[in-house]
């Protein structure tokens, strides 16, 4: 089991692109990476990504938005 790259005290937030929708994910980011969880089921846990993985994901999103 890996440890979370983000402090448990860090605040969760939704993307500004979610426009208040209900089918969203929430993210909390830190210097070591990010955690992602389902906004409708936050108590079910989260996925953790170290910085290189998270940066790669964000870059892929940016590229797909420009296509």
XYZ file of C-alpha atoms in Angstrom:
67
model
C 0.000 0.000 0.000
C 1.432 3.363 -0.992
C 1.234 6.480 1.107
C -0.722 9.514 -0.043
C 1.366 12.256 -1.674
C -0.904 14.917 -0.156
C -1.440 15.924 3.452
C -4.857 14.862 4.834
C -5.442 18.459 5.967
C -5.325 19.793 2.410
C -8.647 21.071 1.055
C -10.521 19.245 -1.702
C -11.776 21.224 -4.716
C -13.676 20.672 -7.949
C -12.569 21.933 -11.329
C -13.847 25.339 -12.319
C -15.076 23.613 -15.493
C -17.568 21.501 -13.518
C -19.996 24.458 -13.315
C -21.614 23.151 -10.139
C -22.464 19.786 -11.712
C -23.037 16.708 -9.590
C -21.018 14.150 -11.610
C -17.611 15.468 -10.667
C -14.375 14.438 -9.107
C -12.635 16.381 -6.387
C -8.892 16.921 -6.185
C -6.482 17.930 -3.495
C -3.030 18.815 -4.701
C 0.254 19.005 -2.862
C 3.948 19.317 -3.592
C 4.290 15.536 -3.950
C 1.260 14.899 -6.206
C -2.521 14.767 -6.002
C -5.440 12.750 -4.660
C -8.674 12.325 -6.619
C -12.062 11.168 -5.301
C -15.698 10.891 -6.398
C -17.560 14.001 -5.227
C -20.766 12.018 -4.651
C -19.056 9.297 -2.588
C -16.137 10.958 -0.810
C -16.031 8.400 2.002
C -15.233 5.554 -0.409
C -11.607 6.668 -0.596
C -9.390 8.265 -3.195
C -6.771 7.543 -5.820
C -3.275 8.929 -5.277
C -0.916 10.122 -7.993
C 2.695 11.198 -7.531
C 3.802 14.458 -9.172
C 5.051 13.019 -12.506
C 1.816 11.053 -12.983
C -0.366 14.036 -12.106
C 1.617 16.365 -14.374
C 1.265 13.872 -17.233
C -2.490 13.656 -16.701
C -2.887 17.447 -16.687
C -0.776 17.756 -19.841
C -2.966 15.147 -21.567
C -6.108 17.042 -20.605
C -4.680 20.288 -21.956
C -3.735 18.631 -25.253
C -7.150 16.997 -25.660
C -8.890 20.328 -24.987
C -6.922 21.960 -27.777
C -7.765 19.216 -30.294
